[in-house]
Short mmCIF file of C-alpha atoms in Angstrom, two decimals:
data_model
loop_
_atom_site.label_atom_id
_atom_site.label_comp_id
_atom_site.label_asym_id
_atom_site.label_seq_id
_atom_site.Cartn_x
_atom_site.Cartn_y
_atom_site.Cartn_z
CA MET A 1 0.00 0.00 0.00
CA PRO A 2 1.59 3.34 -1.03
CA ALA A 3 2.12 5.92 1.70
CA PRO A 4 -0.15 8.99 1.72
CA ALA A 5 1.16 11.83 -0.43
CA THR A 6 1.31 14.12 2.59
CA LEU A 7 3.69 11.74 4.35
CA VAL A 8 5.90 11.43 1.26
CA ASN A 9 6.02 15.21 0.92
CA ARG A 10 6.87 15.67 4.59
CA LEU A 11 9.68 13.15 4.21
CA LEU A 12 11.03 14.94 1.14
CA ASP A 13 10.82 18.31 2.94
CA LEU A 14 12.72 16.92 5.92
CA ALA A 15 15.43 15.34 3.76
CA ALA A 16 15.87 18.53 1.70
CA GLN A 17 16.09 20.68 4.81
CA HIS A 18 18.53 18.54 6.80
CA TYR A 19 20.85 17.67 3.95
CA GLY A 20 20.74 21.01 2.13
CA ARG A 21 19.28 19.78 -1.13
CA PRO A 22 16.92 21.85 -3.29
CA ARG A 23 13.47 20.44 -2.57
CA GLU A 24 12.58 20.29 -6.27
CA THR A 25 15.48 17.87 -6.95
CA LEU A 26 14.02 15.25 -4.63
CA THR A 27 11.24 13.05 -6.00
CA PRO A 28 9.39 10.08 -4.47
CA ASP A 29 11.03 7.59 -6.82
CA ALA A 30 14.55 8.96 -6.51
CA ASP A 31 17.26 6.80 -4.89
CA LEU A 32 17.41 8.39 -1.46
CA PHE A 33 21.06 7.58 -0.76
CA LYS A 34 22.28 8.80 -4.15
CA SER A 35 20.14 11.92 -4.21
CA LEU A 36 21.20 12.93 -0.70
CA GLY A 37 24.80 11.84 -1.21
CA ILE A 38 25.10 10.57 2.35
CA ASP A 39 27.47 8.02 3.85
CA SER A 40 26.62 5.18 6.20
CA PHE A 41 26.88 7.26 9.38
CA GLN A 42 24.71 9.97 7.88
CA ALA A 43 22.21 7.28 6.91
CA LEU A 44 21.97 6.30 10.56
CA ASP A 45 21.55 9.93 11.51
CA LEU A 46 18.73 10.17 8.95
CA LEU A 47 17.11 7.19 10.64
CA SER A 48 17.23 8.98 14.01
CA ARG A 49 15.77 12.15 12.49
CA LEU A 50 12.95 10.18 10.85
CA GLU A 51 12.12 8.39 14.08
CA GLU A 52 11.99 11.74 15.83
CA ALA A 53 9.96 13.52 13.14
CA PHE A 54 7.41 10.74 12.71
CA SER A 55 7.35 9.56 16.35
CA CYS A 56 7.94 5.94 15.48
CA GLU A 57 10.69 3.37 15.69
CA ILE A 58 12.17 2.09 12.44
CA PRO A 59 14.28 -1.04 12.95
CA ASP A 60 17.00 -1.34 10.34
CA TYR A 61 15.72 -4.70 9.15
CA GLU A 62 12.58 -2.97 7.87
CA LEU A 63 14.76 -1.02 5.47
CA GLN A 64 16.21 -3.98 3.59
CA GLY A 65 15.69 -3.35 -0.10
CA VAL A 66 14.31 0.15 0.46
CA THR A 67 16.01 2.54 -1.95
CA THR A 68 13.48 5.28 -2.72
CA PHE A 69 11.76 7.97 -0.70
CA ALA A 70 8.40 6.41 -1.61
CA GLY A 71 9.56 3.05 -0.27
CA LEU A 72 10.81 4.63 2.93
CA ALA A 73 7.55 6.55 3.35
CA GLU A 74 5.65 3.28 3.01
CA ILE A 75 7.61 1.77 5.89
CA ILE A 76 7.04 4.87 8.02
CA ALA A 77 3.30 4.79 7.27
CA ARG A 78 3.13 1.24 8.59
CA ARG A 79 5.01 2.19 11.75
CA ALA A 80 3.75 5.64 12.65
CA MET B 1 43.73 13.49 15.70
CA SER B 2 43.66 17.25 16.14
CA THR B 3 47.12 18.72 16.56
CA GLU B 4 45.91 21.00 19.34
CA VAL B 5 44.01 19.72 22.35
CA GLN B 6 40.73 21.60 22.64
CA PRO B 7 38.69 21.78 25.85
CA PRO B 8 35.50 19.71 25.58
CA ALA B 9 32.02 21.21 25.51
CA GLY B 10 31.25 22.68 28.90
CA PHE B 11 34.84 23.75 29.47
CA GLU B 12 35.11 26.28 26.61
CA ALA B 13 35.03 29.30 28.86
CA ARG B 14 37.74 27.93 31.11
CA LEU B 15 41.26 28.75 30.04
CA ASP B 16 42.85 27.30 33.16
CA VAL B 17 41.78 23.65 32.74
CA PRO B 18 45.02 21.71 32.36
CA THR B 19 45.53 18.90 29.89
CA VAL B 20 46.83 16.02 31.98
CA LEU B 21 47.14 13.43 29.23
CA ALA B 22 47.74 13.84 25.51
CA LYS B 23 47.95 10.59 23.59
CA GLN B 24 47.60 9.77 19.91
CA THR B 25 43.94 8.78 20.10
CA LEU B 26 42.71 10.54 23.24
CA SER B 27 43.41 13.40 25.56
CA ALA B 28 42.23 14.28 29.05
CA VAL B 29 41.68 17.58 30.80
CA ARG B 30 41.18 17.94 34.51
CA ASP B 31 39.16 20.43 36.49
CA GLY B 32 39.77 19.58 40.13
CA ASP B 33 38.12 16.24 40.76
CA ILE B 34 36.61 15.97 37.28
CA LEU B 35 38.48 14.26 34.45
CA VAL B 36 37.17 14.65 30.92
CA VAL B 37 38.58 12.24 28.36
CA THR B 38 38.07 13.05 24.70
CA MET B 39 38.59 10.34 22.11
CA ASP B 40 39.75 11.68 18.77
CA SER B 41 40.88 9.37 16.01
CA GLU B 42 39.67 9.27 12.43
CA PRO B 43 37.32 8.29 11.07
CA ALA B 44 35.11 7.28 14.00
CA ASN B 45 37.23 6.48 17.06
CA GLU B 46 37.77 2.88 16.01
CA ILE B 47 39.62 1.05 18.76
CA GLY B 48 42.76 -0.80 17.70
CA LEU B 49 46.22 -1.40 19.09
CA GLN B 50 47.07 2.30 19.51
CA SER B 51 43.76 3.15 21.18
CA LEU B 52 44.18 0.20 23.50
CA ALA B 53 47.64 1.41 24.55
CA ASP B 54 46.24 4.91 25.09
CA LEU B 55 43.36 3.60 27.21
CA GLU B 56 45.87 1.64 29.28
CA ALA B 57 47.89 4.83 29.76
CA LEU B 58 44.72 6.63 30.85
CA LEU B 59 44.04 3.98 33.48
CA GLU B 60 47.62 4.20 34.71
CA TYR B 61 47.01 7.93 35.18
CA THR B 62 43.70 7.45 37.02
CA ALA B 63 45.26 4.80 39.26
CA MET B 64 47.93 7.32 40.30
CA HIS B 65 45.65 10.38 40.34
CA PRO B 66 42.08 9.16 40.82
CA PRO B 67 39.39 11.69 39.96
CA ARG B 68 36.01 11.65 41.65
CA ALA B 69 34.28 11.44 38.29
CA MET B 70 35.41 10.79 34.75
CA VAL B 71 33.58 11.63 31.52
CA PHE B 72 34.28 9.83 28.24
CA ALA B 73 33.50 12.06 25.26
CA SER B 74 34.31 12.17 21.57
CA ALA B 75 35.72 14.86 19.32
CA ARG B 76 34.40 13.11 16.22
CA PRO B 77 31.22 14.74 14.91
CA ASN B 78 29.34 11.57 13.97
CA ALA B 79 30.56 9.01 16.46
CA PHE B 80 31.23 8.13 20.05
CA SER B 81 33.04 5.11 18.66
CA ALA B 82 32.35 2.72 15.79
CA GLY B 83 34.03 -0.07 17.75
CA ALA B 84 36.96 -2.33 16.99
CA ASP B 85 39.27 -1.28 14.18
CA LEU B 86 38.19 -4.01 11.76
CA ARG B 87 40.49 -2.81 8.99
CA GLU B 88 43.46 -3.20 11.32
CA LEU B 89 42.21 -6.61 12.39
CA HIS B 90 41.83 -7.65 8.74
CA ARG B 91 45.30 -6.30 7.90
CA GLU B 92 46.96 -8.04 10.84
CA LEU B 93 45.22 -11.34 10.15
CA GLU B 94 46.16 -11.32 6.46
CA ARG B 95 49.74 -10.36 7.28
CA HIS B 96 49.95 -13.17 9.79
CA LEU B 97 48.46 -15.82 7.52
CA GLY B 98 50.36 -14.49 4.51
CA THR B 99 53.72 -14.96 6.23
CA GLY B 100 53.19 -18.58 7.12
CA GLY B 101 51.36 -18.17 10.41
CA ASP B 102 48.51 -20.54 11.18
CA MET B 103 45.03 -19.79 12.48
CA ALA B 104 45.74 -21.36 15.87
CA HIS B 105 48.49 -18.81 16.42
CA ALA B 106 46.24 -16.01 15.18
CA GLN B 107 43.65 -17.09 17.73
CA ARG B 108 46.27 -16.88 20.48
CA GLU B 109 47.14 -13.33 19.34
CA VAL B 110 43.46 -12.41 19.42
CA ARG B 111 43.21 -13.83 22.92
CA VAL B 112 46.14 -11.67 24.05
CA PHE B 113 44.38 -8.58 22.66
CA LEU B 114 41.11 -9.60 24.30
CA ASP B 115 42.83 -10.11 27.65
CA ARG B 116 44.28 -6.60 27.42
CA ILE B 117 41.02 -4.92 26.38
CA HIS B 118 39.12 -6.82 29.07
CA GLY B 119 41.71 -5.50 31.53
CA VAL B 120 40.79 -1.97 30.44
CA MET B 121 37.04 -2.57 30.45
CA ASN B 122 37.10 -4.30 33.83
CA ALA B 123 39.22 -1.54 35.37
CA LEU B 124 36.78 1.06 34.05
CA ASP B 125 33.81 -0.99 35.19
CA GLN B 126 35.18 -1.37 38.69
CA ALA B 127 36.89 2.03 39.07
CA PRO B 128 36.19 3.45 42.54
CA PHE B 129 34.87 6.69 41.02
CA THR B 130 31.91 7.52 38.79
CA THR B 131 32.38 7.06 35.04
CA ILE B 132 30.06 8.66 32.50
CA ALA B 133 29.87 8.17 28.73
CA ALA B 134 28.79 11.22 26.70
CA ILE B 135 27.44 9.75 23.50
CA SER B 136 26.51 11.24 20.16
CA GLY B 137 26.43 9.54 16.77
CA VAL B 138 27.32 5.89 16.30
CA CYS B 139 28.07 3.84 19.38
CA MET B 140 28.70 0.37 18.06
CA GLY B 141 30.44 -2.86 18.86
CA GLY B 142 33.52 -2.15 20.96
CA GLY B 143 32.48 1.49 21.35
CA PHE B 144 29.17 0.34 22.77
CA GLU B 145 31.07 -2.02 25.07
CA LEU B 146 33.19 0.89 26.31
CA ALA B 147 30.01 2.87 27.04
CA LEU B 148 28.53 -0.13 28.84
CA ALA B 149 31.57 -0.35 31.11
CA CYS B 150 30.80 3.19 32.30
CA ASP B 151 28.40 3.72 35.20
CA LEU B 152 26.11 6.19 33.44
CA ARG B 153 25.37 7.11 29.84
CA VAL B 154 24.20 10.47 28.53
CA ALA B 155 23.20 10.41 24.85
CA ASP B 156 21.99 13.02 22.43
CA LYS B 157 19.35 12.43 19.79
CA SER B 158 21.90 11.48 17.14
CA ALA B 159 23.11 8.49 19.16
CA ARG B 160 22.59 5.02 17.71
CA PHE B 161 23.61 1.85 19.47
CA ALA B 162 24.30 -1.50 17.84
CA PHE B 163 26.17 -4.74 18.08
CA PRO B 164 26.95 -5.55 14.42
CA GLU B 165 29.30 -8.42 15.29
CA LEU B 166 27.03 -11.16 13.97
CA ARG B 167 27.35 -9.64 10.49
CA LEU B 168 30.98 -10.78 10.70
CA GLY B 169 30.13 -14.20 12.10
CA LEU B 170 31.27 -13.13 15.56
CA VAL B 171 29.81 -12.20 18.92
CA PRO B 172 30.84 -9.13 20.93
CA GLY B 173 34.16 -9.96 22.57
CA TRP B 174 34.94 -7.07 24.90
CA GLY B 175 32.36 -7.80 27.59
CA GLY B 176 29.32 -6.44 25.78
CA THR B 177 27.02 -9.43 26.14
CA ALA B 178 27.60 -9.74 29.87
CA ARG B 179 27.36 -6.00 30.52
CA LEU B 180 24.30 -5.28 28.37
CA ALA B 181 22.41 -8.11 30.08
CA ARG B 182 23.50 -6.74 33.45
CA GLU B 183 22.54 -3.16 32.61
CA THR B 184 19.25 -3.91 30.83
CA SER B 185 17.88 -7.31 29.87
CA PRO B 186 18.80 -10.51 28.02
CA ALA B 187 15.80 -9.95 25.73
CA LEU B 188 17.14 -6.59 24.54
CA LEU B 189 20.57 -8.17 24.14
CA ARG B 190 19.13 -10.89 21.90
CA ASP B 191 17.19 -8.32 19.86
CA LEU B 192 20.34 -6.31 19.19
CA LEU B 193 22.52 -9.33 18.51
CA LEU B 194 20.20 -11.50 16.46
CA THR B 195 18.88 -8.71 14.24
CA GLY B 196 21.96 -6.46 14.18
CA ARG B 197 19.56 -3.54 14.38
CA THR B 198 20.46 -0.09 15.65
CA LEU B 199 18.71 1.54 18.57
CA GLY B 200 18.04 5.28 18.77
CA ALA B 201 18.40 7.37 21.92
CA PRO B 202 14.67 7.60 22.82
CA ARG B 203 14.26 3.84 22.76
CA ALA B 204 17.60 3.42 24.56
CA TYR B 205 16.24 5.65 27.31
CA GLU B 206 12.98 3.68 27.52
CA VAL B 207 14.86 0.43 28.10
CA GLY B 208 17.23 1.95 30.67
CA LEU B 209 20.31 1.77 28.51
CA ILE B 210 20.94 5.50 28.86
CA GLN B 211 20.11 7.59 31.88
CA SER B 212 19.81 11.02 30.28
CA PRO B 213 18.54 11.75 26.76
CA VAL B 214 19.52 15.23 25.63
CA ALA B 215 19.33 17.53 22.61
CA ARG B 216 21.86 17.19 19.81
CA GLY B 217 25.28 18.49 20.81
CA GLU B 218 24.50 18.57 24.52
CA ALA B 219 25.80 15.19 25.68
CA THR B 220 29.23 16.28 26.91
CA ARG B 221 27.94 19.39 28.67
CA VAL B 222 25.27 17.39 30.50
CA ALA B 223 27.72 14.60 31.34
CA ILE B 224 30.07 17.15 32.90
CA ALA B 225 27.19 18.59 34.96
CA MET B 226 26.38 15.04 36.07
CA ALA B 227 30.05 14.51 36.95
CA ARG B 228 30.13 17.67 39.06
CA GLN B 229 27.07 16.48 40.97
CA THR B 230 28.40 13.00 41.70
CA ALA B 231 31.81 14.43 42.64
CA ARG B 232 30.14 16.14 45.62
CA PHE B 233 29.42 12.78 47.22
CA SER B 234 31.70 10.86 49.55
CA PRO B 235 34.21 8.82 47.51
CA ASP B 236 33.73 5.91 49.92
CA ALA B 237 29.96 5.98 49.39
CA VAL B 238 30.44 6.14 45.62
CA ALA B 239 32.83 3.20 45.69
CA ALA B 240 30.45 1.21 47.91
CA THR B 241 27.53 1.98 45.59
CA LYS B 242 29.49 0.63 42.65
CA ARG B 243 30.46 -2.53 44.54
CA LEU B 244 26.80 -3.10 45.40
CA THR B 245 25.38 -2.40 41.95
CA LYS B 246 28.02 -3.49 39.44
CA PRO B 247 29.17 -7.04 40.07
CA LEU B 248 31.98 -8.08 37.75
CA GLN B 249 30.62 -11.07 35.83
CA VAL B 250 33.85 -13.04 35.73
CA ALA B 251 32.46 -16.34 34.38
CA GLU B 252 30.30 -14.63 31.72
CA LEU B 253 33.20 -12.47 30.56
CA GLU B 254 35.49 -15.47 30.21
CA ALA B 255 32.78 -17.41 28.33
CA GLU B 256 32.39 -14.49 25.93
CA LYS B 257 36.13 -14.42 25.22
CA ASP B 258 36.11 -18.18 24.58
CA ALA B 259 33.18 -17.88 22.17
CA PHE B 260 34.82 -15.01 20.28
CA VAL B 261 38.16 -16.78 19.90
CA ALA B 262 36.47 -20.02 18.76
CA LEU B 263 34.35 -18.20 16.16
CA PHE B 264 37.34 -16.19 14.96
CA ALA B 265 38.86 -19.32 13.41
CA LYS B 266 35.92 -19.83 11.04
CA PRO B 267 36.76 -19.11 7.38
CA THR B 268 33.57 -17.05 7.10
CA VAL B 269 34.97 -14.52 9.57
CA ARG B 270 38.10 -13.98 7.48
CA GLU B 271 35.90 -13.53 4.40
CA ALA B 272 33.59 -11.11 6.20
CA LEU B 273 36.52 -9.03 7.48
CA ALA B 274 37.88 -8.79 3.93
CA ARG B 275 34.47 -7.74 2.62
CA PHE B 276 34.18 -5.06 5.31
CA ALA B 277 37.71 -3.75 4.75
CA ASN B 278 37.18 -3.50 1.00
CA SER B 279 33.57 -2.35 1.11
CA THR B 280 32.40 0.82 -0.57
CA ASP B 281 28.79 0.08 0.40
CA ILE B 282 27.06 3.21 1.60
CA ARG B 283 25.00 1.15 4.03
CA PRO B 284 27.33 -1.41 5.67
CA TYR B 285 25.26 -1.34 8.84
CA LEU B 286 21.80 -1.64 7.28
#
């Protein structure tokens, strides 16, 4: 089940803000690691920021195979 | 490591805080009864042979000049410590096996290292003064074990805890299994070990792993405030409190070392170390 558009947009806003990317360059189907250009430690920091912003816990094993913002939003929707 | 020792957060305004120890991977400043140790080695305070020697030097200092409270902090922006220096371990193992050494001898070398690091962890664990870890960013494997040897843990919202050892075919070997079970619960320990997942600061607070969750960038300042408070108490009462609440789990610690050394001989561990050392994966921990 796809995540609500509002959740996807909030996720894209948060990613653009924290990692200094122009919001318009981030799209739901973009590869989130490539488009943010973040390393493994920054990826873990992103996880902490997402948990804080969406008030949910996201165990790493839920993220296996997740590469896009839309995919990540779907996981968050199921957890939040 | 920075060429100039900088005072940690909370001490910035003090120009008279003397540096009492300056080693390659850590330094320590002292303000009366408070000792603040700052780890600083690139990229993420990985603990290898040099860090071990520096930690031993720190404990020699505290044995001669015991503080009333000691804070462990990090100068690295994204990490308290990412744990054991796996690239060094990979390099040393390949050098050993490549020059005719056998795995049995490599296991003995690993055991020698483990005995030394357990000496450090046990001394920290049982130190007769309060020890506090100030954690931000990754706190994994051996770094997590170092934090667990401390009495109290302050963590900011960027902190993430994990035991990724099973990804290498290993178990934690520096006392982490015994200490996490002592500090929290065997169920949490199994969750972290068997899934390799990371744990954020809010959840870590809920399960009692950390005692003070703070805003980003505030861990060291709060840990120093905590140290000042505990330093007001009678040293004898502090030491007695630690004896009553932190039993050294001798049998469990020895069993953990045995398990680590036995697993280390498996070919899959050598392969996993090589993969890690050569990895360009952006998500090695996910």
